[in-house]
Amino acid sequence: MQRSSSSPLGQMSAAAVHLYTATGAVLAFLIVLAAFEGDTYRALWLGLIALIIDSTDGTLARRFRVSERLPSFDGRRLDDIVDYLTYVFAPVLLLWSGGYLPSGTSGTILASLPLLASSYQFCRVDAKTDDHFFLGFPSYWNVVAFYVIVFNVAPNVVGIILTVCSLLVFVPIRYVYPSRTVEFRGLTLILTLMWVISYGLILLEPVTLGPLLSNISLLYLVYYFALSMYLTLQPRHVHSAS
């Protein structure tokens, strides 16, 4: 078994998974370019691709046992770096460059809040719990940016949203890890897939389908936060790791 895990083919497959993860950094760069070019919808499409990669690379990493085959390479650190770029830095820059934040110094300060809060969160050793929850508001700033842009939310309201979500990073609510939290996992996966599909359809047909699907897709966020609150309030022994 050890020989198979450390074979050249096994190492190549593990390296390919890491490369797959690393492409998210390139996508973050492309999102930044699209933001500066004023192409908001291209940026959102790139964000969707980055989201899909992040949603699948962990499964691939476990499938190909990357930690066994390339033990000297820290895939979790790579994933954190890429996630910060695609989920935090690029979306916040997109909001700032697109004029979705208040102008002037106040907008710059508001843009800094998610960057600072998420920097703290990404360095917490308990940011992901042993029973597969996120502790504190996950850095879903890409989702925040998506809805701000789709609904064309007023800058002052965006400022409130960024402030509240940044503060929630420090509140020990246990948020569902969609692909790994055991409780209600089947339903969560189905609803998450439907949400991802709706994201794409909203971008494909922003006029005909966008308004309806945008509102319907908010139900997924209600489900996600309600389930997270419900499981947070349950006795801890309910969350036994599988």
PDB file of C-alpha atoms in Angstrom:
ATOM      1  CA  MET A   1       0.000   0.000   0.000  1.00  0.00           C
ATOM      2  CA  GLN A   2       2.787   2.406   0.907  1.00  0.00           C
ATOM      3  CA  ARG A   3       4.521   1.733  -2.385  1.00  0.00           C
ATOM      4  CA  SER A   4       1.309   2.468  -4.300  1.00  0.00           C
ATOM      5  CA  SER A   5       0.728   5.725  -2.385  1.00  0.00           C
ATOM      6  CA  SER A   6       4.227   7.003  -3.095  1.00  0.00           C
ATOM      7  CA  SER A   7       4.418   5.815  -6.703  1.00  0.00           C
ATOM      8  CA  PRO A   8       5.145   8.417  -9.390  1.00  0.00           C
ATOM      9  CA  LEU A   9       1.595   8.068 -10.704  1.00  0.00           C
ATOM     10  CA  GLY A  10       0.153   8.559  -7.236  1.00  0.00           C
ATOM     11  CA  GLN A  11       2.313  11.618  -6.664  1.00  0.00           C
ATOM     12  CA  MET A  12       1.313  13.047 -10.035  1.00  0.00           C
ATOM     13  CA  SER A  13      -2.372  12.590  -9.248  1.00  0.00           C
ATOM     14  CA  ALA A  14      -1.896  14.343  -5.901  1.00  0.00           C
ATOM     15  CA  ALA A  15       0.023  17.172  -7.574  1.00  0.00           C
ATOM     16  CA  ALA A  16      -2.770  17.524 -10.138  1.00  0.00           C
ATOM     17  CA  VAL A  17      -5.306  17.992  -7.337  1.00  0.00           C
ATOM     18  CA  HIS A  18      -3.137  20.696  -5.761  1.00  0.00           C
ATOM     19  CA  LEU A  19      -2.819  22.383  -9.151  1.00  0.00           C
ATOM     20  CA  TYR A  20      -6.600  22.238  -9.494  1.00  0.00           C
ATOM     21  CA  THR A  21      -6.912  24.045  -6.166  1.00  0.00           C
ATOM     22  CA  ALA A  22      -4.235  26.578  -7.122  1.00  0.00           C
ATOM     23  CA  THR A  23      -6.150  27.610 -10.247  1.00  0.00           C
ATOM     24  CA  GLY A  24      -8.412  29.483  -7.856  1.00  0.00           C
ATOM     25  CA  ALA A  25      -5.609  32.002  -7.327  1.00  0.00           C
ATOM     26  CA  VAL A  26      -5.531  32.624 -11.070  1.00  0.00           C
ATOM     27  CA  LEU A  27      -9.301  33.054 -11.071  1.00  0.00           C
ATOM     28  CA  ALA A  28      -9.000  35.594  -8.256  1.00  0.00           C
ATOM     29  CA  PHE A  29      -6.538  37.546 -10.390  1.00  0.00           C
ATOM     30  CA  LEU A  30      -8.933  37.408 -13.347  1.00  0.00           C
ATOM     31  CA  ILE A  31     -11.780  38.610 -11.120  1.00  0.00           C
ATOM     32  CA  VAL A  32      -9.665  41.591 -10.098  1.00  0.00           C
ATOM     33  CA  LEU A  33      -8.905  42.353 -13.756  1.00  0.00           C
ATOM     34  CA  ALA A  34     -12.596  42.120 -14.645  1.00  0.00           C
ATOM     35  CA  ALA A  35     -13.438  44.414 -11.742  1.00  0.00           C
ATOM     36  CA  PHE A  36     -11.007  47.085 -12.867  1.00  0.00           C
ATOM     37  CA  GLU A  37     -12.311  46.755 -16.428  1.00  0.00           C
ATOM     38  CA  GLY A  38     -15.860  47.299 -15.172  1.00  0.00           C
ATOM     39  CA  ASP A  39     -17.038  43.870 -16.357  1.00  0.00           C
ATOM     40  CA  THR A  40     -19.041  42.879 -13.305  1.00  0.00           C
ATOM     41  CA  TYR A  41     -20.810  39.905 -14.828  1.00  0.00           C
ATOM     42  CA  ARG A  42     -17.554  38.377 -16.068  1.00  0.00           C
ATOM     43  CA  ALA A  43     -16.251  38.729 -12.536  1.00  0.00           C
ATOM     44  CA  LEU A  44     -19.325  36.934 -11.183  1.00  0.00           C
ATOM     45  CA  TRP A  45     -18.918  34.108 -13.700  1.00  0.00           C
ATOM     46  CA  LEU A  46     -15.299  33.695 -12.665  1.00  0.00           C
ATOM     47  CA  GLY A  47     -16.433  33.701  -9.055  1.00  0.00           C
ATOM     48  CA  LEU A  48     -18.860  30.878  -9.813  1.00  0.00           C
ATOM     49  CA  ILE A  49     -16.071  28.808 -11.362  1.00  0.00           C
ATOM     50  CA  ALA A  50     -13.895  29.452  -8.308  1.00  0.00           C
ATOM     51  CA  LEU A  51     -16.775  28.385  -6.071  1.00  0.00           C
ATOM     52  CA  ILE A  52     -17.209  25.117  -7.974  1.00  0.00           C
ATOM     53  CA  ILE A  53     -13.488  24.367  -7.749  1.00  0.00           C
ATOM     54  CA  ASP A  54     -13.455  25.025  -4.017  1.00  0.00           C
ATOM     55  CA  SER A  55     -16.540  22.843  -3.563  1.00  0.00           C
ATOM     56  CA  THR A  56     -14.923  19.871  -5.289  1.00  0.00           C
ATOM     57  CA  ASP A  57     -11.201  20.001  -4.564  1.00  0.00           C
ATOM     58  CA  GLY A  58     -11.569  18.690  -1.012  1.00  0.00           C
ATOM     59  CA  THR A  59     -13.393  15.592  -2.231  1.00  0.00           C
ATOM     60  CA  LEU A  60     -10.684  15.029  -4.829  1.00  0.00           C
ATOM     61  CA  ALA A  61      -7.962  15.523  -2.216  1.00  0.00           C
ATOM     62  CA  ARG A  62      -9.488  12.821  -0.014  1.00  0.00           C
ATOM     63  CA  ARG A  63     -10.113  10.551  -2.980  1.00  0.00           C
ATOM     64  CA  PHE A  64      -6.488  10.702  -4.152  1.00  0.00           C
ATOM     65  CA  ARG A  65      -5.037  10.790  -0.602  1.00  0.00           C
ATOM     66  CA  VAL A  66      -2.905  13.811  -1.356  1.00  0.00           C
ATOM     67  CA  SER A  67      -1.575  14.169   2.201  1.00  0.00           C
ATOM     68  CA  GLU A  68      -0.179  10.622   2.007  1.00  0.00           C
ATOM     69  CA  ARG A  69       1.276  10.944  -1.462  1.00  0.00           C
ATOM     70  CA  LEU A  70       2.781  14.415  -1.037  1.00  0.00           C
ATOM     71  CA  PRO A  71       3.336  14.703   2.723  1.00  0.00           C
ATOM     72  CA  SER A  72       5.778  17.600   2.361  1.00  0.00           C
ATOM     73  CA  PHE A  73       3.145  19.815   0.700  1.00  0.00           C
ATOM     74  CA  ASP A  74       0.539  21.542   2.866  1.00  0.00           C
ATOM     75  CA  GLY A  75      -2.650  21.399   0.842  1.00  0.00           C
ATOM     76  CA  ARG A  76      -4.714  22.983   3.600  1.00  0.00           C
ATOM     77  CA  ARG A  77      -2.509  26.053   3.603  1.00  0.00           C
ATOM     78  CA  LEU A  78      -2.848  26.294  -0.170  1.00  0.00           C
ATOM     79  CA  ASP A  79      -6.613  26.008   0.157  1.00  0.00           C
ATOM     80  CA  ASP A  80      -6.704  28.774   2.770  1.00  0.00           C
ATOM     81  CA  ILE A  81      -4.603  31.096   0.606  1.00  0.00           C
ATOM     82  CA  VAL A  82      -6.798  30.519  -2.430  1.00  0.00           C
ATOM     83  CA  ASP A  83     -10.007  30.832  -0.414  1.00  0.00           C
ATOM     84  CA  TYR A  84      -8.903  34.171   1.018  1.00  0.00           C
ATOM     85  CA  LEU A  85      -8.219  35.473  -2.479  1.00  0.00           C
ATOM     86  CA  THR A  86     -11.423  34.190  -4.088  1.00  0.00           C
ATOM     87  CA  TYR A  87     -13.873  34.482  -1.180  1.00  0.00           C
ATOM     88  CA  VAL A  88     -12.560  37.632   0.492  1.00  0.00           C
ATOM     89  CA  PHE A  89     -10.105  39.844  -1.372  1.00  0.00           C
ATOM     90  CA  ALA A  90     -11.494  39.641  -4.920  1.00  0.00           C
ATOM     91  CA  PRO A  91     -15.197  40.053  -3.954  1.00  0.00           C
ATOM     92  CA  VAL A  92     -14.459  43.003  -1.657  1.00  0.00           C
ATOM     93  CA  LEU A  93     -12.394  44.664  -4.369  1.00  0.00           C
ATOM     94  CA  LEU A  94     -15.231  44.031  -6.830  1.00  0.00           C
ATOM     95  CA  LEU A  95     -17.672  45.844  -4.545  1.00  0.00           C
ATOM     96  CA  TRP A  96     -15.262  48.714  -3.985  1.00  0.00           C
ATOM     97  CA  SER A  97     -14.297  49.204  -7.634  1.00  0.00           C
ATOM     98  CA  GLY A  98     -17.900  48.891  -8.809  1.00  0.00           C
ATOM     99  CA  GLY A  99     -19.116  51.743  -6.630  1.00  0.00           C
ATOM    100  CA  TYR A 100     -21.249  49.526  -4.411  1.00  0.00           C
ATOM    101  CA  LEU A 101     -19.680  50.989  -1.263  1.00  0.00           C
ATOM    102  CA  PRO A 102     -19.977  54.558   0.024  1.00  0.00           C
ATOM    103  CA  SER A 103     -17.479  56.883  -1.606  1.00  0.00           C
ATOM    104  CA  GLY A 104     -14.394  58.275   0.053  1.00  0.00           C
ATOM    105  CA  THR A 105     -12.735  57.251   3.276  1.00  0.00           C
ATOM    106  CA  SER A 106     -15.845  55.592   4.706  1.00  0.00           C
ATOM    107  CA  GLY A 107     -15.991  53.184   1.772  1.00  0.00           C
ATOM    108  CA  THR A 108     -12.333  52.298   2.201  1.00  0.00           C
ATOM    109  CA  ILE A 109     -12.836  51.642   5.903  1.00  0.00           C
ATOM    110  CA  LEU A 110     -15.897  49.491   5.247  1.00  0.00           C
ATOM    111  CA  ALA A 111     -13.994  47.492   2.624  1.00  0.00           C
ATOM    112  CA  SER A 112     -11.252  46.901   5.178  1.00  0.00           C
ATOM    113  CA  LEU A 113     -13.592  45.281   7.702  1.00  0.00           C
ATOM    114  CA  PRO A 114     -14.085  41.968   5.849  1.00  0.00           C
ATOM    115  CA  LEU A 115     -10.380  41.852   4.983  1.00  0.00           C
ATOM    116  CA  LEU A 116      -9.379  42.211   8.631  1.00  0.00           C
ATOM    117  CA  ALA A 117     -12.104  39.975  10.073  1.00  0.00           C
ATOM    118  CA  SER A 118     -11.399  37.199   7.595  1.00  0.00           C
ATOM    119  CA  SER A 119      -7.650  37.481   8.196  1.00  0.00           C
ATOM    120  CA  TYR A 120      -8.398  36.686  11.827  1.00  0.00           C
ATOM    121  CA  GLN A 121     -10.757  33.865  10.931  1.00  0.00           C
ATOM    122  CA  PHE A 122      -8.384  32.183   8.503  1.00  0.00           C
ATOM    123  CA  CYS A 123      -5.713  32.059  11.225  1.00  0.00           C
ATOM    124  CA  ARG A 124      -7.942  30.451  13.848  1.00  0.00           C
ATOM    125  CA  VAL A 125      -7.040  26.833  14.502  1.00  0.00           C
ATOM    126  CA  ASP A 126     -10.693  26.128  15.326  1.00  0.00           C
ATOM    127  CA  ALA A 127     -12.195  27.925  12.319  1.00  0.00           C
ATOM    128  CA  LYS A 128     -13.266  24.479  11.095  1.00  0.00           C
ATOM    129  CA  THR A 129     -14.407  22.266  13.941  1.00  0.00           C
ATOM    130  CA  ASP A 130     -13.683  18.559  14.263  1.00  0.00           C
ATOM    131  CA  ASP A 131     -17.331  17.778  13.572  1.00  0.00           C
ATOM    132  CA  HIS A 132     -17.293  19.780  10.339  1.00  0.00           C
ATOM    133  CA  PHE A 133     -18.745  23.183  11.112  1.00  0.00           C
ATOM    134  CA  PHE A 134     -17.413  26.683  10.495  1.00  0.00           C
ATOM    135  CA  LEU A 135     -17.020  28.588  13.759  1.00  0.00           C
ATOM    136  CA  GLY A 136     -18.092  32.177  13.191  1.00  0.00           C
ATOM    137  CA  PHE A 137     -19.446  33.649   9.974  1.00  0.00           C
ATOM    138  CA  PRO A 138     -17.685  31.880   7.092  1.00  0.00           C
ATOM    139  CA  SER A 139     -15.932  34.165   4.641  1.00  0.00           C
ATOM    140  CA  TYR A 140     -18.745  34.034   2.105  1.00  0.00           C
ATOM    141  CA  TRP A 141     -18.029  37.529   0.845  1.00  0.00           C
ATOM    142  CA  ASN A 142     -18.389  36.190  -2.692  1.00  0.00           C
ATOM    143  CA  VAL A 143     -22.025  35.405  -1.916  1.00  0.00           C
ATOM    144  CA  VAL A 144     -22.482  38.840  -0.349  1.00  0.00           C
ATOM    145  CA  ALA A 145     -21.005  40.486  -3.453  1.00  0.00           C
ATOM    146  CA  PHE A 146     -23.220  38.404  -5.744  1.00  0.00           C
ATOM    147  CA  TYR A 147     -26.452  39.526  -4.094  1.00  0.00           C
ATOM    148  CA  VAL A 148     -25.318  43.122  -3.673  1.00  0.00           C
ATOM    149  CA  ILE A 149     -24.681  43.312  -7.415  1.00  0.00           C
ATOM    150  CA  VAL A 150     -27.759  41.365  -8.515  1.00  0.00           C
ATOM    151  CA  PHE A 151     -30.107  43.420  -6.325  1.00  0.00           C
ATOM    152  CA  ASN A 152     -28.111  46.640  -6.804  1.00  0.00           C
ATOM    153  CA  VAL A 153     -28.152  47.268  -3.069  1.00  0.00           C
ATOM    154  CA  ALA A 154     -27.661  50.861  -1.913  1.00  0.00           C
ATOM    155  CA  PRO A 155     -24.108  51.650  -0.707  1.00  0.00           C
ATOM    156  CA  ASN A 156     -25.199  52.553   2.825  1.00  0.00           C
ATOM    157  CA  VAL A 157     -27.032  49.242   3.165  1.00  0.00           C
ATOM    158  CA  VAL A 158     -23.990  47.414   1.814  1.00  0.00           C
ATOM    159  CA  GLY A 159     -21.928  49.113   4.503  1.00  0.00           C
ATOM    160  CA  ILE A 160     -24.292  47.800   7.174  1.00  0.00           C
ATOM    161  CA  ILE A 161     -24.153  44.287   5.715  1.00  0.00           C
ATOM    162  CA  LEU A 162     -20.355  44.270   5.663  1.00  0.00           C
ATOM    163  CA  THR A 163     -20.189  45.562   9.220  1.00  0.00           C
ATOM    164  CA  VAL A 164     -22.675  43.035  10.613  1.00  0.00           C
ATOM    165  CA  CYS A 165     -21.129  40.056   8.807  1.00  0.00           C
ATOM    166  CA  SER A 166     -17.643  41.124   9.893  1.00  0.00           C
ATOM    167  CA  LEU A 167     -18.805  41.213  13.515  1.00  0.00           C
ATOM    168  CA  LEU A 168     -20.425  37.790  13.124  1.00  0.00           C
ATOM    169  CA  VAL A 169     -16.986  36.349  12.378  1.00  0.00           C
ATOM    170  CA  PHE A 170     -16.290  36.750  16.110  1.00  0.00           C
ATOM    171  CA  VAL A 171     -19.613  35.286  17.298  1.00  0.00           C
ATOM    172  CA  PRO A 172     -19.279  31.520  17.967  1.00  0.00           C
ATOM    173  CA  ILE A 173     -22.195  30.384  15.854  1.00  0.00           C
ATOM    174  CA  ARG A 174     -21.543  27.003  14.236  1.00  0.00           C
ATOM    175  CA  TYR A 175     -22.245  27.402  10.531  1.00  0.00           C
ATOM    176  CA  VAL A 176     -22.970  24.422   8.338  1.00  0.00           C
ATOM    177  CA  TYR A 177     -20.128  23.144   6.168  1.00  0.00           C
ATOM    178  CA  PRO A 178     -22.343  22.231   3.187  1.00  0.00           C
ATOM    179  CA  SER A 179     -20.310  19.306   1.883  1.00  0.00           C
ATOM    180  CA  ARG A 180     -19.286  17.825   5.244  1.00  0.00           C
ATOM    181  CA  THR A 181     -21.680  18.608   8.093  1.00  0.00           C
ATOM    182  CA  VAL A 182     -23.399  15.316   8.906  1.00  0.00           C
ATOM    183  CA  GLU A 183     -26.763  16.635  10.070  1.00  0.00           C
ATOM    184  CA  PHE A 184     -29.224  17.072   7.177  1.00  0.00           C
ATOM    185  CA  ARG A 185     -26.319  16.545   4.773  1.00  0.00           C
ATOM    186  CA  GLY A 186     -28.380  15.067   1.939  1.00  0.00           C
ATOM    187  CA  LEU A 187     -30.897  17.901   1.926  1.00  0.00           C
ATOM    188  CA  THR A 188     -28.167  20.508   2.272  1.00  0.00           C
ATOM    189  CA  LEU A 189     -26.232  19.104  -0.680  1.00  0.00           C
ATOM    190  CA  ILE A 190     -29.333  19.075  -2.884  1.00  0.00           C
ATOM    191  CA  LEU A 191     -30.277  22.641  -1.967  1.00  0.00           C
ATOM    192  CA  THR A 192     -26.692  23.817  -2.385  1.00  0.00           C
ATOM    193  CA  LEU A 193     -26.540  22.316  -5.871  1.00  0.00           C
ATOM    194  CA  MET A 194     -29.831  24.000  -6.750  1.00  0.00           C
ATOM    195  CA  TRP A 195     -28.454  27.308  -5.476  1.00  0.00           C
ATOM    196  CA  VAL A 196     -25.302  26.980  -7.590  1.00  0.00           C
ATOM    197  CA  ILE A 197     -27.434  26.235 -10.660  1.00  0.00           C
ATOM    198  CA  SER A 198     -29.635  29.246  -9.920  1.00  0.00           C
ATOM    199  CA  TYR A 199     -26.494  31.421  -9.664  1.00  0.00           C
ATOM    200  CA  GLY A 200     -25.560  30.418 -13.213  1.00  0.00           C
ATOM    201  CA  LEU A 201     -29.085  30.872 -14.559  1.00  0.00           C
ATOM    202  CA  ILE A 202     -29.338  34.339 -13.022  1.00  0.00           C
ATOM    203  CA  LEU A 203     -26.193  35.343 -14.893  1.00  0.00           C
ATOM    204  CA  LEU A 204     -27.315  33.657 -18.114  1.00  0.00           C
ATOM    205  CA  GLU A 205     -30.751  35.286 -18.164  1.00  0.00           C
ATOM    206  CA  PRO A 206     -30.512  38.379 -15.943  1.00  0.00           C
ATOM    207  CA  VAL A 207     -33.618  39.972 -17.466  1.00  0.00           C
ATOM    208  CA  THR A 208     -36.042  37.076 -17.925  1.00  0.00           C
ATOM    209  CA  LEU A 209     -35.044  34.752 -15.074  1.00  0.00           C
ATOM    210  CA  GLY A 210     -32.852  36.945 -12.906  1.00  0.00           C
ATOM    211  CA  PRO A 211     -35.457  38.757 -10.770  1.00  0.00           C
ATOM    212  CA  LEU A 212     -37.500  35.626  -9.993  1.00  0.00           C
ATOM    213  CA  LEU A 213     -34.573  33.287  -9.369  1.00  0.00           C
ATOM    214  CA  SER A 214     -32.706  35.869  -7.327  1.00  0.00           C
ATOM    215  CA  ASN A 215     -35.583  36.091  -4.883  1.00  0.00           C
ATOM    216  CA  ILE A 216     -36.156  32.334  -4.807  1.00  0.00           C
ATOM    217  CA  SER A 217     -32.464  31.662  -4.233  1.00  0.00           C
ATOM    218  CA  LEU A 218     -32.622  33.736  -1.049  1.00  0.00           C
ATOM    219  CA  LEU A 219     -34.617  30.873   0.470  1.00  0.00           C
ATOM    220  CA  TYR A 220     -31.422  28.827   0.448  1.00  0.00           C
ATOM    221  CA  LEU A 221     -29.705  31.469   2.565  1.00  0.00           C
ATOM    222  CA  VAL A 222     -32.643  31.400   4.986  1.00  0.00           C
ATOM    223  CA  TYR A 223     -32.336  27.601   5.186  1.00  0.00           C
ATOM    224  CA  TYR A 224     -28.576  27.780   5.677  1.00  0.00           C
ATOM    225  CA  PHE A 225     -28.660  30.323   8.494  1.00  0.00           C
ATOM    226  CA  ALA A 226     -31.705  28.751  10.168  1.00  0.00           C
ATOM    227  CA  LEU A 227     -30.107  25.301  10.136  1.00  0.00           C
ATOM    228  CA  SER A 228     -26.829  26.716  11.441  1.00  0.00           C
ATOM    229  CA  MET A 229     -28.620  28.442  14.323  1.00  0.00           C
ATOM    230  CA  TYR A 230     -30.670  25.331  15.097  1.00  0.00           C
ATOM    231  CA  LEU A 231     -27.610  23.076  15.227  1.00  0.00           C
ATOM    232  CA  THR A 232     -25.669  25.642  17.252  1.00  0.00           C
ATOM    233  CA  LEU A 233     -28.375  25.577  19.922  1.00  0.00           C
ATOM    234  CA  GLN A 234     -28.449  21.776  20.103  1.00  0.00           C
ATOM    235  CA  PRO A 235     -26.419  19.941  22.783  1.00  0.00           C
ATOM    236  CA  ARG A 236     -22.878  19.382  21.554  1.00  0.00           C
ATOM    237  CA  HIS A 237     -23.119  15.578  21.757  1.00  0.00           C
ATOM    238  CA  VAL A 238     -25.561  15.737  18.823  1.00  0.00           C
ATOM    239  CA  HIS A 239     -22.647  16.809  16.599  1.00  0.00           C
ATOM    240  CA  SER A 240     -20.575  13.671  17.019  1.00  0.00           C
ATOM    241  CA  ALA A 241     -17.993  13.458  14.273  1.00  0.00           C
ATOM    242  CA  SER A 242     -18.427  10.674  11.786  1.00  0.00           C
TER     243      SER A 242
END
